[in-house]
Short mmCIF file of C-alpha atoms and ligand atoms in Angstrom, two decimals:
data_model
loop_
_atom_site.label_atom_id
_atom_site.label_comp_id
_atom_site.label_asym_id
_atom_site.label_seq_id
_atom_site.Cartn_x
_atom_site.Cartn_y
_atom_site.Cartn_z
CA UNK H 1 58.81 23.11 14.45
CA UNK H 2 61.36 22.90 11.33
CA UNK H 3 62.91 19.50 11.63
CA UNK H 4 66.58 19.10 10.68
CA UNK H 5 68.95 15.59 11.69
CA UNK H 6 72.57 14.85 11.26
CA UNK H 7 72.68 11.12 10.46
CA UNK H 8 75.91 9.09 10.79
CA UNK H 9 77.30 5.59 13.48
CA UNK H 10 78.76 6.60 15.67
CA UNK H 11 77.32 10.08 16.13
CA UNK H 12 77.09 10.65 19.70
CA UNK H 13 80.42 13.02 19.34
CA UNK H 14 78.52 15.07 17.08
CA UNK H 15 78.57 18.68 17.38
CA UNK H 16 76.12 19.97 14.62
CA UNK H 17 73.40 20.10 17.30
CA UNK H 18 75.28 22.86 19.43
CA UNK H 19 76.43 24.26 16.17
CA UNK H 20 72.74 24.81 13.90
CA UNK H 21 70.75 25.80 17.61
CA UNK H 22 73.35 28.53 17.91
CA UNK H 23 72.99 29.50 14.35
CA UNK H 24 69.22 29.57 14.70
CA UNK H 25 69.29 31.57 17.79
CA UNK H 26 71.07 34.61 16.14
CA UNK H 27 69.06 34.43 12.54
CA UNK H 28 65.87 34.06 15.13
CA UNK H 29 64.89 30.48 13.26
CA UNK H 30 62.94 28.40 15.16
CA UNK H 31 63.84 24.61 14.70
CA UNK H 32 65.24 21.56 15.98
CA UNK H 33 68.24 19.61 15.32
CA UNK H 34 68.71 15.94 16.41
CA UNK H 35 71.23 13.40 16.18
CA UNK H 36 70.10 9.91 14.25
CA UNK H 37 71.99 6.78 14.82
CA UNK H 38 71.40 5.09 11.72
CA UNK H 39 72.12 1.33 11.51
CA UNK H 40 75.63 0.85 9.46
CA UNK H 41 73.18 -1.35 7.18
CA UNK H 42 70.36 1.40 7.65
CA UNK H 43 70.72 4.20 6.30
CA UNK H 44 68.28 4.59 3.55
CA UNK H 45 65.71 3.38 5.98
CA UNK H 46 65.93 6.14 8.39
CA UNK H 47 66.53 8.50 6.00
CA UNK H 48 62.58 7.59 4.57
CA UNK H 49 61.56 7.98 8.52
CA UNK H 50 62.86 11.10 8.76
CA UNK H 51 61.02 12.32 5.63
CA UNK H 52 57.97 10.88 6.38
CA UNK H 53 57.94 12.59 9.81
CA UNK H 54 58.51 15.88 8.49
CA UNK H 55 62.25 16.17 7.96
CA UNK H 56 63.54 19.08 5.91
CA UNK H 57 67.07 18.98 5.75
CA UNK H 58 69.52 16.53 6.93
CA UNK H 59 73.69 16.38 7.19
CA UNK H 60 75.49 13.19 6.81
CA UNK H 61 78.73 12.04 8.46
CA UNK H 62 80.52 8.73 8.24
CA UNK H 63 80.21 6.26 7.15
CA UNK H 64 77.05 7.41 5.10
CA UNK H 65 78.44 9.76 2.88
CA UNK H 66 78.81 7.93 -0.25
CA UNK H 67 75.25 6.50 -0.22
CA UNK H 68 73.99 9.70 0.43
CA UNK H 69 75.12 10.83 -2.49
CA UNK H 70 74.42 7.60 -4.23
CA UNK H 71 70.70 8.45 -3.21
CA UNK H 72 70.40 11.66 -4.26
CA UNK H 73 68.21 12.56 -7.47
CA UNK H 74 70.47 15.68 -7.97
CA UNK H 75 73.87 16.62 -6.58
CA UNK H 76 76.00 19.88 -6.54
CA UNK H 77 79.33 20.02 -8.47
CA UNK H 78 81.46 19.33 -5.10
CA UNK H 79 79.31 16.17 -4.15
CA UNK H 80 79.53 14.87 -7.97
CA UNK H 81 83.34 15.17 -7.77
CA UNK H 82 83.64 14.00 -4.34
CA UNK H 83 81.32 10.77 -5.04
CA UNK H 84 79.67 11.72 -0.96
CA UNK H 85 77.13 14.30 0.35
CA UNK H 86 77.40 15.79 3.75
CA UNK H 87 74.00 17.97 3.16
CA UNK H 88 70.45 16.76 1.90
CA UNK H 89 67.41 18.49 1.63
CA UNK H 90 64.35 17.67 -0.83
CA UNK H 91 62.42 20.09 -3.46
CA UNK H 92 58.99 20.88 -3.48
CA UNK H 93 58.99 17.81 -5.55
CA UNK H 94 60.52 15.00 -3.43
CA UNK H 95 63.26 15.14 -5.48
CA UNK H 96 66.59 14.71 -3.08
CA UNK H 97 68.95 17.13 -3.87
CA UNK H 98 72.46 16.72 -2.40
CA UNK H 99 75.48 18.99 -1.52
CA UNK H 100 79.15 18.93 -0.54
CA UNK H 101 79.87 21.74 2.17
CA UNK H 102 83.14 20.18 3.22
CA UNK H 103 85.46 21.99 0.73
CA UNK H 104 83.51 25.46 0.92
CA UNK H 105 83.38 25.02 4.31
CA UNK H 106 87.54 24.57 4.46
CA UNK H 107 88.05 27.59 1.98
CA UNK H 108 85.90 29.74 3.60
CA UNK H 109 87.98 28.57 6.70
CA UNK H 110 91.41 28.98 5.14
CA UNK H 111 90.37 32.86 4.27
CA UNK H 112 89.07 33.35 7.49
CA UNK H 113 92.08 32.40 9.08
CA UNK H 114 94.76 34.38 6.39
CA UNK H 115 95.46 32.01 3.97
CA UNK H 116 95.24 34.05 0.29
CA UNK H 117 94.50 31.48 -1.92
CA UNK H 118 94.60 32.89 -5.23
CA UNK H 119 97.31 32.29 -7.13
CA UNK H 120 98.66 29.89 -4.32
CA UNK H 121 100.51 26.72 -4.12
CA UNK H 122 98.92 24.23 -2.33
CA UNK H 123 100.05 20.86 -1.11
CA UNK H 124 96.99 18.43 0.05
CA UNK H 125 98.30 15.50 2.11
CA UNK H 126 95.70 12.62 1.71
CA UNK H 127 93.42 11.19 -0.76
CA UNK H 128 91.03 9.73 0.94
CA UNK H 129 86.99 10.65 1.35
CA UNK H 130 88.18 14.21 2.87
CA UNK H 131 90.62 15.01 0.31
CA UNK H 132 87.98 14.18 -2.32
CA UNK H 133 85.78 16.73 -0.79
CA UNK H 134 88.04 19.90 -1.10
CA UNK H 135 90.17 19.63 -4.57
CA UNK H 136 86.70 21.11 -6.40
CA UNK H 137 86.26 24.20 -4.23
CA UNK H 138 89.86 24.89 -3.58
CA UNK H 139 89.84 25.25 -7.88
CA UNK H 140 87.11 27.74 -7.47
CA UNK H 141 89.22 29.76 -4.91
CA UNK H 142 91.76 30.26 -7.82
CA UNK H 143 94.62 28.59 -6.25
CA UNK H 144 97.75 28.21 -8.84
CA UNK H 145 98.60 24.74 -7.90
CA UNK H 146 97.41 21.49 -6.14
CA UNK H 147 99.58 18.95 -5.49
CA UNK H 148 98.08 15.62 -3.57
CA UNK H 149 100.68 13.70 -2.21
CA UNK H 150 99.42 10.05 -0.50
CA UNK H 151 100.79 7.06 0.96
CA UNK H 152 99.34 5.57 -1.73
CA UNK H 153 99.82 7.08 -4.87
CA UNK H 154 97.06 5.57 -7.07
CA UNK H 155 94.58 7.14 -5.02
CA UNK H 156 96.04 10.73 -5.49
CA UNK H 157 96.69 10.08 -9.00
CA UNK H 158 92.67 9.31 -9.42
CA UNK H 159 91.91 12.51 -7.61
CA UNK H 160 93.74 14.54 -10.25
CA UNK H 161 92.38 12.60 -13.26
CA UNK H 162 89.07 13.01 -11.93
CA UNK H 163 89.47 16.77 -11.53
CA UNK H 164 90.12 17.21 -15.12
CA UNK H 165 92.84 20.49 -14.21
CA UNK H 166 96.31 20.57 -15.11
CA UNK H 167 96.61 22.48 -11.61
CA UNK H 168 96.39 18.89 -9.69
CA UNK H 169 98.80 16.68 -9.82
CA UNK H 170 99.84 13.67 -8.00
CA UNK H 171 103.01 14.09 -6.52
CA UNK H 172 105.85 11.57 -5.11
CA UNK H 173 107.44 11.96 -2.22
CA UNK H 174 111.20 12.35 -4.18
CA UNK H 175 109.19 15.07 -6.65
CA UNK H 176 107.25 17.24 -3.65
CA UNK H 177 108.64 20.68 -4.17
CA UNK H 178 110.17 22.57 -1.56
CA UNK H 179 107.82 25.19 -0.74
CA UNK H 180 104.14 25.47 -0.73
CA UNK H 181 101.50 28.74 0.72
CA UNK H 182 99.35 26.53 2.35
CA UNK H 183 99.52 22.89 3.14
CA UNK H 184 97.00 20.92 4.27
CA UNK H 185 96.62 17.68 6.16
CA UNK H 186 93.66 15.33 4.96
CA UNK H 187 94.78 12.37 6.20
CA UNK H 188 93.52 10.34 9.67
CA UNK H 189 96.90 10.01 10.75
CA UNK H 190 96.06 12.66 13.24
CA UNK H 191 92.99 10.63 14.83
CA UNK H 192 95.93 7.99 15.38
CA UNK H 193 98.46 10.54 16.90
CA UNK H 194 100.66 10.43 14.01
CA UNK H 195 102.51 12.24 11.72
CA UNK H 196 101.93 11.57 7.85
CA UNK H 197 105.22 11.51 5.83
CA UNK H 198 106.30 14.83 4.64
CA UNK H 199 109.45 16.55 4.50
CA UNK H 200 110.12 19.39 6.87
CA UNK H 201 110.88 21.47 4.04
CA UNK H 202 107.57 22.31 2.53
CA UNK H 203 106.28 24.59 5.97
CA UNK H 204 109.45 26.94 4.61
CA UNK H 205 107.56 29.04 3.30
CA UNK H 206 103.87 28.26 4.71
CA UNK H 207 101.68 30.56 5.66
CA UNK H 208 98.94 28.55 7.40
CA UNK H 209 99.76 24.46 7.91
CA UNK H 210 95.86 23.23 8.10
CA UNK H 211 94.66 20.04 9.67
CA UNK H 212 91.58 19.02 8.91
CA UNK H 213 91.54 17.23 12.52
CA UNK H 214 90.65 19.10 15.62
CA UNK H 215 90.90 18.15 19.36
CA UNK H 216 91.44 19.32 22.79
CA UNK H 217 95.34 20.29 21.82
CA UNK H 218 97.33 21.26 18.63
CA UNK H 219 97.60 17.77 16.50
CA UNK H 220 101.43 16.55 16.03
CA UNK H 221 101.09 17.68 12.14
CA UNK H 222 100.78 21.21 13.64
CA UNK H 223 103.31 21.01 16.04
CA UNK H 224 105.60 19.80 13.26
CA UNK H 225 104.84 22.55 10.54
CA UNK H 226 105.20 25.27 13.45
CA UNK H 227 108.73 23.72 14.46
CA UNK H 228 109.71 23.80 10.63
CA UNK H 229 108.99 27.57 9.48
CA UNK H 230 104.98 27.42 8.85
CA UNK H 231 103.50 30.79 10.29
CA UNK H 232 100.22 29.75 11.23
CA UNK H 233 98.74 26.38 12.64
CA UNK H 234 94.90 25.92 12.49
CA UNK H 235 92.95 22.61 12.80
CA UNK H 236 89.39 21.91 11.38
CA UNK H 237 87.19 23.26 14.24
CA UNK H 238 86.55 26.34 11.83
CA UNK H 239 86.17 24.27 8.80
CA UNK H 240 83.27 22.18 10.55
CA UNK H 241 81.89 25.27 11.79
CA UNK H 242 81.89 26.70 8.03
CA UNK H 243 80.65 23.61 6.53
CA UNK H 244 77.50 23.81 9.35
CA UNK H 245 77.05 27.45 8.08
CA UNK H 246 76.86 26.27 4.25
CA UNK H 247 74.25 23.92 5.13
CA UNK H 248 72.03 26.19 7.36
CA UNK H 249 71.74 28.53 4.23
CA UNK H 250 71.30 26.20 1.80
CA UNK H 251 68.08 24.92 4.23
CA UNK H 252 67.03 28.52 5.37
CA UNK H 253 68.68 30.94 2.98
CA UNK H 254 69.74 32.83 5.99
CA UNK H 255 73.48 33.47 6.42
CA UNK H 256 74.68 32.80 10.06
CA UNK H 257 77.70 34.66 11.90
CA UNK H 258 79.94 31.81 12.81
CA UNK H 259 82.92 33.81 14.93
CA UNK H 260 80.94 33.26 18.17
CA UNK H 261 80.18 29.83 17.42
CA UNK H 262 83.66 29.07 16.54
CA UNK H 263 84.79 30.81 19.86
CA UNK H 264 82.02 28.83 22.10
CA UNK H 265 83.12 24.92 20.86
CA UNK H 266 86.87 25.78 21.25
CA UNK H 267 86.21 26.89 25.08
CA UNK H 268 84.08 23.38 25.10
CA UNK H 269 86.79 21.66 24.00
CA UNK H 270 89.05 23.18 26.29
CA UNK H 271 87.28 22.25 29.28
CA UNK H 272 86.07 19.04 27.98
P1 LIG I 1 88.68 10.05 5.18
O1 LIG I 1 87.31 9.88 4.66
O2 LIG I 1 88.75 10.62 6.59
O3 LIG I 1 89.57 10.81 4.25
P2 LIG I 1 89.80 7.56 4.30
O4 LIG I 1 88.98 7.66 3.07
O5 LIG I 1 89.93 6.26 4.99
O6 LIG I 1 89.27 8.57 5.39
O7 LIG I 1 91.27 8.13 3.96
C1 LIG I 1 92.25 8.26 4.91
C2 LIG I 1 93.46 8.95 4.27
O8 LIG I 1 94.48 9.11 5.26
C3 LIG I 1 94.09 8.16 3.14
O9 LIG I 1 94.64 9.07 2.21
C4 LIG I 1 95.20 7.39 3.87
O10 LIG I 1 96.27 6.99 3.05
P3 LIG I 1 96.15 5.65 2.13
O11 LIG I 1 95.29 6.02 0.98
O12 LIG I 1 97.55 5.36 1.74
O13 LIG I 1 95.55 4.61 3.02
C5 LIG I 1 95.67 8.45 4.82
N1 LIG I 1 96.35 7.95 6.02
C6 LIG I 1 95.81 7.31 7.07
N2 LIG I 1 96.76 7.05 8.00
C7 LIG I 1 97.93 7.53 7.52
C8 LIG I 1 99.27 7.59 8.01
N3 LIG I 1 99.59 7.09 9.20
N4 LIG I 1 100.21 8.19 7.26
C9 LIG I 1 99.89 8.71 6.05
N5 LIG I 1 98.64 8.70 5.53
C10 LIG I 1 97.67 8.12 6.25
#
């Protein structure tokens, strides 16, 4: 059997296990998916387990990220600029070879859900490990602009230095601008029930408000945008769900459909 892991402390919450066995099941690949708890000083250790027992793919969630990438003999352009991998997998070589699927896995979200983004204005709240993540693909998706706009500014500023595009800028709150297409909510503030600061102005004109957060209701930065003009409210189910899918092709080469899947964890969460 095909062995593939998600590694990360905690990671009982995980949902990649539902998520590749469904996408296996409809491209009829046989394999199995487990969780790893990896010790917070561990990592690299059971990484080399899994290996050695036949591992042939792995994702990575927090707080491994970084060293993953750190690890990694070669990276992809998303995982260079975001300094963390989320997807490993080793040549016919050994060689480790690690990917970012966060940000293709959000753009691929933000379409599916009817957010154009060429040629839009985005504002990215956050500039932490997530927002790192996305800046790289949401270039590639042609937007016009990127504003970041954090609590702390230094961090945003390094974002768009480290970008090297005039299209991302660090932005104040006194120099936001008043409208954006699509703005999007990096920051944990929603794990902690809060709102991060942002004038009600910029959902004027919104077409989808995204958080990157998902529970078992709509996060208070959705409630927000929908209460000041944005047309659409999604939260990162879809984008986890897309990142998954990036993965399982970059393991099997097979494309899954993700709709279902999508459909199945949202009724979990419901009832859960
Ligand atoms: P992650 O990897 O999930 O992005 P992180 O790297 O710790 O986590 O980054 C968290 C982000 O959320 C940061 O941009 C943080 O802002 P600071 O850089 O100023 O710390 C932001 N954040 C967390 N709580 C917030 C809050 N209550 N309001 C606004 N921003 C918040």
């Amino acid at each position: 059997m095909k062995k593939y892991a998600v590694f990360g402390n905690p990671i009982a919450q995980s949902l990649s296990p539902t998520i590749h066995s469904m996408f296996a099941k409809s491209c009829g690949v046989e394999l199995e998916y487990t969780k790893v708890l990896a010790p917070i000083d561990g990592f690299e250790r059971a990484l080399t387990d899994f290996w050695n027992a036949g591992g042939l793919g792995c994702n990575v969630t927090l707080p491994f990220k970084e060293q993953a990438y750190a690890l990694a003999d070669e990276c992809n352009p998303a995982a260079r600029l975001a300094k963390a991998a989320n997807t490993l997998m080793r040549d016919e070589n050994g060689r480790l070879l690690a990917f970012n699927t966060d940000g293709i896995g959000l753009v691929t979200d933000l379409n599916a859900k009817g957010a154009s983004l060429q040629g839009a204005n985005i504002l990215l709240l956050g500039a932490g490990g997530a927002a790192k993540g996305v800046v790289q693909p949401l270039l590639e998706a042609g937007v016009n602009t990127l504003h970041i706009f954090n609590r702390t500014l230094s961090k945003a500023q390094e974002i768009a230095s480290n970008s090297e595009s005039a299209r991302v800028v660090a932005v104040t709150l006194e120099s936001l601008a008043a409208t954006y297409d699509v703005v999007i909510n990096s920051t944990s503030a929603s794990l902690q029930g809060t709102l991060p600061d942002v004038p009600a102005q910029v959902f004027q004109n919104c077409t989808v408000a995204y958080d990157m957060v998902y529970g078992s209701k709509p996060t208070v930065f959705m409630e927000y945008a929908k209460d000041h003009g944005a047309v659409h409210e999604v939260d990162g189910l879809g984008m986890l769900v897309q990142q998954a899918a990036a993965a399982f092709t970059i393991w099997t080469g097979e494309k899954p459909l993700t709709h279902d899947v999508e459909q199945y964890l949202r009724e979990l969460k419901q009832t859960s």
